[in-house]
Coordinates of C-alpha atoms in Angstrom, one line a residue:
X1 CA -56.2 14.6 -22.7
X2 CA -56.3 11.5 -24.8
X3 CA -55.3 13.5 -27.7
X4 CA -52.3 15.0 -26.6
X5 CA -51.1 11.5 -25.4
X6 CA -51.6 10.2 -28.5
X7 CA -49.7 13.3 -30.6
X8 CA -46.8 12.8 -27.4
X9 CA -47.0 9.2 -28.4
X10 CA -46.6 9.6 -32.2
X11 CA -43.7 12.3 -31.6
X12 CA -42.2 9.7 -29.6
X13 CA -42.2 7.2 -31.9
X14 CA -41.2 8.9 -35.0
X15 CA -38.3 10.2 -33.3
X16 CA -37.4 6.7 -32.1
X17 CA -37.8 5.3 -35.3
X18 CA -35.2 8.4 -37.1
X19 CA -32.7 8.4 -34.0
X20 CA -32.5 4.5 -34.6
X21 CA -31.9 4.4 -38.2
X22 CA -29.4 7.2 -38.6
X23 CA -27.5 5.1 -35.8
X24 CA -27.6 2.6 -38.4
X25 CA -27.1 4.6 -41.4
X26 CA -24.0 6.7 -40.8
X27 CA -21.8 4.2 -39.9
X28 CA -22.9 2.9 -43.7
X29 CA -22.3 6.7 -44.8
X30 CA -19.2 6.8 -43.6
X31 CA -17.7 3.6 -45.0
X32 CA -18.9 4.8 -48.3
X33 CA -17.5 8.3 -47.6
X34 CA -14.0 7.0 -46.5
X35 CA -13.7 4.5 -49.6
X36 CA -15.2 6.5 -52.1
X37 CA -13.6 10.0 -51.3
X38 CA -11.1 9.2 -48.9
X39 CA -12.6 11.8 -46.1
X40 CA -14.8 11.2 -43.5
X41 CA -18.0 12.8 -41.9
X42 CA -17.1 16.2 -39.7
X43 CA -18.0 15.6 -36.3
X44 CA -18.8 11.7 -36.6
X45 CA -17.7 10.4 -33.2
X46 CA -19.7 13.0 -31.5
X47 CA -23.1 12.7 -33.9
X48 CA -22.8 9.2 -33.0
X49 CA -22.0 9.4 -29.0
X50 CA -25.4 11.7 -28.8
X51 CA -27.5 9.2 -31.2
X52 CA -26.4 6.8 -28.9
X53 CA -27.6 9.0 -25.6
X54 CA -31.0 9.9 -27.2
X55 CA -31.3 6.0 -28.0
X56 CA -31.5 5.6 -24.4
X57 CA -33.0 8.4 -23.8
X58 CA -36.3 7.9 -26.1
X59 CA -36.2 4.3 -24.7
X60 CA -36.3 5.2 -21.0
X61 CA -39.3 7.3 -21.9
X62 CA -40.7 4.6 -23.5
X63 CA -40.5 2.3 -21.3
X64 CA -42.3 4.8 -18.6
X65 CA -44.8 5.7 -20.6
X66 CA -45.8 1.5 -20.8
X67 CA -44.5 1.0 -17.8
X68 CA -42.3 -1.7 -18.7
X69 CA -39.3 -0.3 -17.0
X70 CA -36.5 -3.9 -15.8
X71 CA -37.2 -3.9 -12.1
X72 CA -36.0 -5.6 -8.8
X73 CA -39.6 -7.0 -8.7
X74 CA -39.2 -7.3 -5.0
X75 CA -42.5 -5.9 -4.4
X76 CA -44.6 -7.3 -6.3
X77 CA -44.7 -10.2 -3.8
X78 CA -46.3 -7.7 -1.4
X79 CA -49.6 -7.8 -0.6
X80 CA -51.9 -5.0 -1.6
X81 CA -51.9 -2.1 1.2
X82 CA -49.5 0.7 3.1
X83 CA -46.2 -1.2 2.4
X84 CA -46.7 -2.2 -0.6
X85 CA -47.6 1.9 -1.5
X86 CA -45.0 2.9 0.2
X87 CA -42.7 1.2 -1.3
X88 CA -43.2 2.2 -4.8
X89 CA -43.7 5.7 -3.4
X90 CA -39.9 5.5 -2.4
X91 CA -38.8 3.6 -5.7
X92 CA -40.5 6.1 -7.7
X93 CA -38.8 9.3 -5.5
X94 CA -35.4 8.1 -5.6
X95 CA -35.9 7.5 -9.3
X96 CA -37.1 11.2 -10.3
X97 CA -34.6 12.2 -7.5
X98 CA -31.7 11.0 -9.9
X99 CA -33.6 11.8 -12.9
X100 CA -33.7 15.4 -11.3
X101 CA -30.0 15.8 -10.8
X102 CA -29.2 14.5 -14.1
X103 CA -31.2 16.6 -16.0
X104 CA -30.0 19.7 -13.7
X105 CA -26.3 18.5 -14.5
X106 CA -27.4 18.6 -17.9
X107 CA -28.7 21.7 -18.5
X108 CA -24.8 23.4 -16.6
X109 CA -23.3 21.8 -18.9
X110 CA -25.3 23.7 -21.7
X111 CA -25.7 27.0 -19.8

């Protein structure tokens, strides 16, 4: 098991690391491309729109995987016990709930 985390892991970061520096190389690319030959990259504003996405995308898995994720932090005033589970029971449910729906709306609009 520790072995496929670690090869999830390094996918994960490599593909972090190329998402983030094409989103910082084609704009360069096409300032060059515009001044040089006076066109500019087919399908630019979309590439960069989905870059963008995945950014947030590989970071949201990131953050899971180190769990790391911004939160209320109302519960970590709780004591240890039944609420306290129950509570991040609930947080956690609503949250792959929406993360559910949005992969589901995601996949009608590729269908």
């Amino acid at each position: 098991m520790s072995n496929k985390k670690s090869l999830f892991g390094l996918i994960e970061n490599r593909t972090s690391e190329i998402v983030l520096m094409l989103l910082a190389l084609l704009p360069c690319v096409q300032m060059i491309a515009r001044s040089i030959f006076s066109t500019d990259i087919p399908g630019y504003d979309g590439v960069m729109r989905h870059l963008t996405l995945w950014t947030a995308l590989i970071a949201g898995m990131i953050c899971t995987k180190e769990k790391q994720h911004i939160s209320l932090g109302f519960n970590e005033n709780l004591a240890e016990g039944k609420l306290k589970s129950f509570i991040e029971l609930m947080v956690t449910s609503i949250g792959s709930a929406f993360s559910i729906a949005i992969a589901i709306a995601a996949v009608s609009f590729s269908v």
